[in-house]
XYZ file of C-alpha atoms in Angstrom:
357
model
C -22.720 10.077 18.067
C -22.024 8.696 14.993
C -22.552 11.701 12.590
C -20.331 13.824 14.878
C -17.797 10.588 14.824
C -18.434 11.175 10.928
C -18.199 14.889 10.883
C -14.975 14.992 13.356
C -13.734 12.327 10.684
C -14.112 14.147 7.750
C -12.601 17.596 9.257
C -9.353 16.181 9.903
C -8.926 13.839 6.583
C -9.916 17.727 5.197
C -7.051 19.265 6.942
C -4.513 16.088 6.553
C -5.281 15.873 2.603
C -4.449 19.940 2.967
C -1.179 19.671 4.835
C 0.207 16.509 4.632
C 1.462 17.269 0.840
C 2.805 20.600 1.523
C 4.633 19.232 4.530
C 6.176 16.712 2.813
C 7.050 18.693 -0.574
C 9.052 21.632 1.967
C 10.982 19.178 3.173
C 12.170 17.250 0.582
C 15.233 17.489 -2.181
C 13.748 18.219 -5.902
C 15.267 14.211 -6.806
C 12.791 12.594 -4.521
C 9.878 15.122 -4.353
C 7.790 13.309 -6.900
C 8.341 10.111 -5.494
C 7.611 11.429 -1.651
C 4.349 13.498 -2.776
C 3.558 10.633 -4.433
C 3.719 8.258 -1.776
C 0.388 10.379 -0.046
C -2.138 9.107 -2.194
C 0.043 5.891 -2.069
C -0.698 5.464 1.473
C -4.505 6.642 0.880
C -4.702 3.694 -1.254
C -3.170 1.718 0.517
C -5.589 2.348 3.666
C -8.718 1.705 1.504
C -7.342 -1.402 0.525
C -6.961 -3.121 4.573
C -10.120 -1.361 5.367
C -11.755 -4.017 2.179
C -9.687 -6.637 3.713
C -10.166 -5.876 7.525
C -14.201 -5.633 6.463
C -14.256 -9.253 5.758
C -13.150 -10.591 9.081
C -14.733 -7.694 10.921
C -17.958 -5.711 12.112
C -18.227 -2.542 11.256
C -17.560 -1.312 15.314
C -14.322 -2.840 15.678
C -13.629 -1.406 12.033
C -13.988 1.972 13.629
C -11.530 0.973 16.603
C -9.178 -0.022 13.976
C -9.061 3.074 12.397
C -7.628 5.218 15.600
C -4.804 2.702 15.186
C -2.914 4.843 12.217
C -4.277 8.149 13.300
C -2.464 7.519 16.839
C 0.368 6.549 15.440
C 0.793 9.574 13.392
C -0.115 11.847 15.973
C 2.814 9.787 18.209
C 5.602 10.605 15.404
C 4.682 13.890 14.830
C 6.140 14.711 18.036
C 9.140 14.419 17.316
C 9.370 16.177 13.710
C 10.784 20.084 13.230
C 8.917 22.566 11.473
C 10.165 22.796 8.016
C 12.884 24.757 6.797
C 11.229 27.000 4.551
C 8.224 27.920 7.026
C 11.208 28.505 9.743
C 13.307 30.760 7.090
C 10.264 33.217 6.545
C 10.055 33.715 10.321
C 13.407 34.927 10.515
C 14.588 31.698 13.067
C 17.402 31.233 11.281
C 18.592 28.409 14.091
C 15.422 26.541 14.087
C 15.883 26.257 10.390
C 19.202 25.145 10.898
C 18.464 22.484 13.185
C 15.321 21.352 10.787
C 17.606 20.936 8.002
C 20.739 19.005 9.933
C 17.890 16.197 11.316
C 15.676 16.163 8.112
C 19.467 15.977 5.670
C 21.492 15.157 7.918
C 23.800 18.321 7.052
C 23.434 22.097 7.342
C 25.764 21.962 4.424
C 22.024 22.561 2.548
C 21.733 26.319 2.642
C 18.300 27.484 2.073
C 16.877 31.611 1.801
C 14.085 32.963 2.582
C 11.715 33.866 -0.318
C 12.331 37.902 -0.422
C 9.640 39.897 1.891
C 7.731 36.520 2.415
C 7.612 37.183 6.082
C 6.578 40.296 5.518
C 3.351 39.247 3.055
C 0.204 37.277 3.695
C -2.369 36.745 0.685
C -4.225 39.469 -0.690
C -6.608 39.332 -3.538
C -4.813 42.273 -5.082
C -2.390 39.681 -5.307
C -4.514 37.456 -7.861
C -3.183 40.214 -10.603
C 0.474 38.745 -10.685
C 1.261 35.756 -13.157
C 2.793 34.394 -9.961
C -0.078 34.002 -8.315
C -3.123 33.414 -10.642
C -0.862 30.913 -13.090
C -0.573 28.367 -10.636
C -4.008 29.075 -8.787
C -5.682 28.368 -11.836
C -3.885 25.089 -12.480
C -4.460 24.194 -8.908
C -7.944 24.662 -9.117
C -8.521 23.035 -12.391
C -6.790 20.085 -11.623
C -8.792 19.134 -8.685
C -11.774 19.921 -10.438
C -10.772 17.818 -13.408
C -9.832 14.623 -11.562
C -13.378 15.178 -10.061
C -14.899 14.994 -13.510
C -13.064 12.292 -15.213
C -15.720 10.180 -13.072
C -13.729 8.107 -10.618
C -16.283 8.221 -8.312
C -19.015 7.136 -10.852
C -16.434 3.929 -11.815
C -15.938 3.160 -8.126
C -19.874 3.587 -7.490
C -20.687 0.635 -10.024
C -17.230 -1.634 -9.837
C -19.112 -4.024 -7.713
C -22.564 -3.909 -10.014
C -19.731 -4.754 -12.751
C -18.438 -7.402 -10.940
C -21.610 -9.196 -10.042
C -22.527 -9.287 -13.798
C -19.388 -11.522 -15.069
C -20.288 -13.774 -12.695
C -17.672 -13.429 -9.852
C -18.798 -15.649 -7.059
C -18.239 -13.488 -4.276
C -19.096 -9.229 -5.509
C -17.178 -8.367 -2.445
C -14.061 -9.628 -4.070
C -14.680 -6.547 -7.042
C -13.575 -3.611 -3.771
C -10.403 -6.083 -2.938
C -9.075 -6.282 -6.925
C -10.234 -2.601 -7.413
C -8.138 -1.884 -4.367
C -5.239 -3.749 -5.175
C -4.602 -2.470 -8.707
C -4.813 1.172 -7.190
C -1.842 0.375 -4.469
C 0.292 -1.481 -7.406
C -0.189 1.952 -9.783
C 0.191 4.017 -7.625
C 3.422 2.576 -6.697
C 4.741 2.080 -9.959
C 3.303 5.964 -10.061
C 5.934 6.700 -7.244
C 8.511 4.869 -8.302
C 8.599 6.421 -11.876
C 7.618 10.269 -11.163
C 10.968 11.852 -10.861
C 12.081 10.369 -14.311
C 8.869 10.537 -16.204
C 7.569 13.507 -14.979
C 4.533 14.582 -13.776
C 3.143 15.948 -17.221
C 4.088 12.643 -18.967
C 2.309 11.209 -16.506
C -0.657 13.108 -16.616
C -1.124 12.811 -20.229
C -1.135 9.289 -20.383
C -3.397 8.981 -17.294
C -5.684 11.154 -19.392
C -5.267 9.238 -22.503
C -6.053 5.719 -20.220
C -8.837 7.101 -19.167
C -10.617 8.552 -22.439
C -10.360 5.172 -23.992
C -11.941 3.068 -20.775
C -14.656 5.830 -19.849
C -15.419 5.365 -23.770
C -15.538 1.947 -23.192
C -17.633 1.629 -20.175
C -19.968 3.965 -22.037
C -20.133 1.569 -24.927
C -20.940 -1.578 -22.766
C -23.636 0.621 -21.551
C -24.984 1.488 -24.521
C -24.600 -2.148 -25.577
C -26.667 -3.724 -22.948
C -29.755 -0.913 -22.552
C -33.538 -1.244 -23.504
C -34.700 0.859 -25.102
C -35.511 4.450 -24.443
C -37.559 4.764 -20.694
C -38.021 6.671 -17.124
C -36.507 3.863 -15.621
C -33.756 4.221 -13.003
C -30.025 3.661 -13.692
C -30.195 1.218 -11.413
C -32.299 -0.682 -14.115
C -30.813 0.194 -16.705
C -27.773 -2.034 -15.661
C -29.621 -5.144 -16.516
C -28.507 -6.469 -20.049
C -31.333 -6.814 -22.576
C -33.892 -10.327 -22.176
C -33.729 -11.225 -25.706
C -29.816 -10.968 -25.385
C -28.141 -14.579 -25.013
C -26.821 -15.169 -21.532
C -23.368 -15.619 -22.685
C -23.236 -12.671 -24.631
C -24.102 -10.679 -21.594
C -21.392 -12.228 -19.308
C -18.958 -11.855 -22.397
C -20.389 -7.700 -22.420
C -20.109 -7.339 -18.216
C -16.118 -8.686 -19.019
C -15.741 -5.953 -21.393
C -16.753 -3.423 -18.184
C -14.567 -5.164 -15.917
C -12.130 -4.735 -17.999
C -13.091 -0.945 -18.972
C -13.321 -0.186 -15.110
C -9.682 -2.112 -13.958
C -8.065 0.018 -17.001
C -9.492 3.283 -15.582
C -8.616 2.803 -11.949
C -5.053 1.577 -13.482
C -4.944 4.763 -15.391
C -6.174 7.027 -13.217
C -4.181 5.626 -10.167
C -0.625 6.183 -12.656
C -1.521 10.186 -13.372
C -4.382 12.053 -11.954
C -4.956 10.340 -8.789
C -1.522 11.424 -7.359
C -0.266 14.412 -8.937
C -2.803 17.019 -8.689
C -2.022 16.514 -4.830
C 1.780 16.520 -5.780
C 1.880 19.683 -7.963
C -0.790 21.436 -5.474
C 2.059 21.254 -3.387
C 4.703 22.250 -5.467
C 3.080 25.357 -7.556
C 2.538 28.286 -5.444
C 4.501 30.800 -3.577
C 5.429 30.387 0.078
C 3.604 33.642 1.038
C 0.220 32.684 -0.291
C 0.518 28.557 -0.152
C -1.910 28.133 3.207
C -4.807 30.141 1.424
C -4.456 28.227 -2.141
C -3.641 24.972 -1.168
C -6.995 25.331 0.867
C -8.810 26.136 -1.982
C -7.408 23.896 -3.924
C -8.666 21.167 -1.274
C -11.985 22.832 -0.801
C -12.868 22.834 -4.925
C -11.510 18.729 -4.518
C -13.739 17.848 -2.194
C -16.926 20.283 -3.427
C -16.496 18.687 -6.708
C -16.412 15.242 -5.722
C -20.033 15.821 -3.539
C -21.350 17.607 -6.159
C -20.401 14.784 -8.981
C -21.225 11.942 -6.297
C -25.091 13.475 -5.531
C -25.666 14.962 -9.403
C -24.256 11.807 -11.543
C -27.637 9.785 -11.180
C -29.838 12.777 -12.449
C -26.989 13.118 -15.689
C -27.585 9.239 -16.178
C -31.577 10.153 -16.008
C -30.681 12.779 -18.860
C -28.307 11.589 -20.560
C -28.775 7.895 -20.242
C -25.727 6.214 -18.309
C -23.747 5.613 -21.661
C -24.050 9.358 -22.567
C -22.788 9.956 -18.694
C -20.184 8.331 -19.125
C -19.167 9.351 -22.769
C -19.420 12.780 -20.716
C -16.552 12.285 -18.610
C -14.743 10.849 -21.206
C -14.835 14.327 -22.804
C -13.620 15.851 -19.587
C -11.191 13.197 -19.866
C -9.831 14.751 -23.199
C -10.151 18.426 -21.856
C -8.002 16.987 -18.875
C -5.332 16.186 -21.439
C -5.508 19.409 -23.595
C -4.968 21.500 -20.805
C -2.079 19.470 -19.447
C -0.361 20.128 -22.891
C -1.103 23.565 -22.754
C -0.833 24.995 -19.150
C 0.648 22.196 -17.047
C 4.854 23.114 -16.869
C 7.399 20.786 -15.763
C 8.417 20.628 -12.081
C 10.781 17.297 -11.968
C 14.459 18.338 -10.683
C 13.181 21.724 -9.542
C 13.438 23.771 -6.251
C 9.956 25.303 -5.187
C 11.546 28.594 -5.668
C 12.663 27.605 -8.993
C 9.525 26.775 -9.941
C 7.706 29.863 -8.290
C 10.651 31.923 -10.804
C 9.155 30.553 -13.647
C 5.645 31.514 -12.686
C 6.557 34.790 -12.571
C 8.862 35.080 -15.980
C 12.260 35.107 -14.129
């Protein structure tokens, strides 16, 4: 019962983490699309952060009946909220669309068109020849697969080992801070994205995240033995002839490494890979990417989450982690150089410059 609970679980965070962002970006004006899309991973964050706080007071059963509390909730609102405008438009029900756009704006003033033969066209991978089309599927793609690799889930996997070594009283409190600092950047992420801009954003996310990974690999290399078969799970302990202080003083230079990267990564490349999934791609063929976009997400982070202790095994856990602080760099190269602009645009505007118009 509970691995179907689990797999039931899974299926529809799959299809909400699909959906919810492309809802959200058809329906909203280019001024406040940033800070919208942002506010998905905002609320993500957000959950994680009363399911650490509800875990403290509660057993894990009652955890589990908490849970349906949001999930019902959502299911109640979404009731009562239209189809959106654009989806409508492509269907040819012109009146629908009309009646979307008067509750969602609160004026049909707001004329929107139907992208030209997009109820005509479904995806085809003939299609994948047109700079409209592979452009943004590549940048989709890659940017899931890079936040994947930058080694969030690594960081999260040994916050609490981190915290345990400077000496916090209580480890438990390391998933509370480590929560907290996401929700307050990812805010400050939302609040900022329509004036920064999501490339800005990005690149300094990256740049964060270069220096702390570096970091964290450097406190690793700091406290290992030398070299071994032993498990990374051992190779966390600081080295005996090293003073006790000096260790504490080394596990403070991880805590610190590990708040900066969560910091970082929770200003650029937690949110807006999700945000310019949804923005990027053509009406006609947005169902099939987006999904693949969410499928390589999600591959990526099982295959980094089951592979990462065999790298540490090879690589020793500082070289790991001096890995994805190279990824971390590609990340930001290829934000430069492929990543455009989408603050202040229409989708369609943006789906013209994909194709050279």
């Amino acid at each position: 019962m509970l691995l179907g609970g689990r797999l039931l679980t899974g299926l529809a965070c799959g299809i909400a983490s699909l959906v919810a962002p492309v809802y959200i970006s058809e329906i909203s004006y280019p001024a406040v699309r940033g800070l919208l899309g942002s506010c998905v991973q905002l609320m993500v964050v957000t959950g994680i952060l009363l399911a650490y706080l509800a875990g403290w007071v509660l057993e894990w059963r009652w955890l589990a009946v908490l849970g349906c509390a949001p999930a019902s909730f959502m299911l109640l609102l979404m009731c009562y909220m239209p189809e959106t405008p654009r989806f409508l438009l492509t269907r040819q029900r012109h009146q629908e669309a009309m009646a979307a756009m008067h509750f969602l704006w609160g004026s049909e003033q707001v004329q929107e068109e139907a992208p030209a033969g997009a109820e005509h066209q479904g995806f085809r991978l003939a299609q994948l020849r047109h700079p409209g089309i592979y452009k943004p599927f590549i940048i989709g793609v890659s940017l899931m697969a890079f936040q994947q690799l930058s080694g969030i889930n690594a960081v999260m996997f040994y916050a609490e080992t981190i915290f345990e070594k400077a000496k916090f009283k209580d480890s438990s409190l390391a998933s509370v801070i480590v929560g907290i600092i996401q929700v307050l950047f990812t805010a400050l992420a939302a609040l900022i994205m329509d004036r920064a801009g999501r490339r800005l954003l990005l690149t300094l996310s990256g740049v964060v995240m270069v220096f702390s990974t570096s970091a964290f690999g450097a406190y690793f290399r700091l406290t290992q033995g030398g070299p071994g078969n032993s498990s990374h799970v051992e190779l966390l302990s600081p080295l005996s002839m090293e003073p006790a202080s000096a260790s504490v003083g080394l596990a403070w230079l991880a805590v610190g490494s590990v708040c900066l990267f969560i910091a970082g990564f929770a200003v650029g490349w937690g949110p807006i890979p999700w945000l310019l999934m949804s923005e990027i791609f053509p009406l006609h063929v947005k169902g099939v990417a987006t999904g693949v976009c969410v499928l390589t997400n999600w591959f990526m982070a099982f295959l980094v989450t089951k592979e990462f202790s065999s790298v540490m095994e090879v690589l020793r856990p500082y070289g790991a982690f001096w890995l994805a602080s190279a990824f971390c760099i590609l990340s930001v190269l290829f934000t430069l150089s492929c990543v455009p602009e989408t603050k202040g645009k229409t989708l369609e505007e943006i789906t013209a410059h994909f194709e050279g118009r």
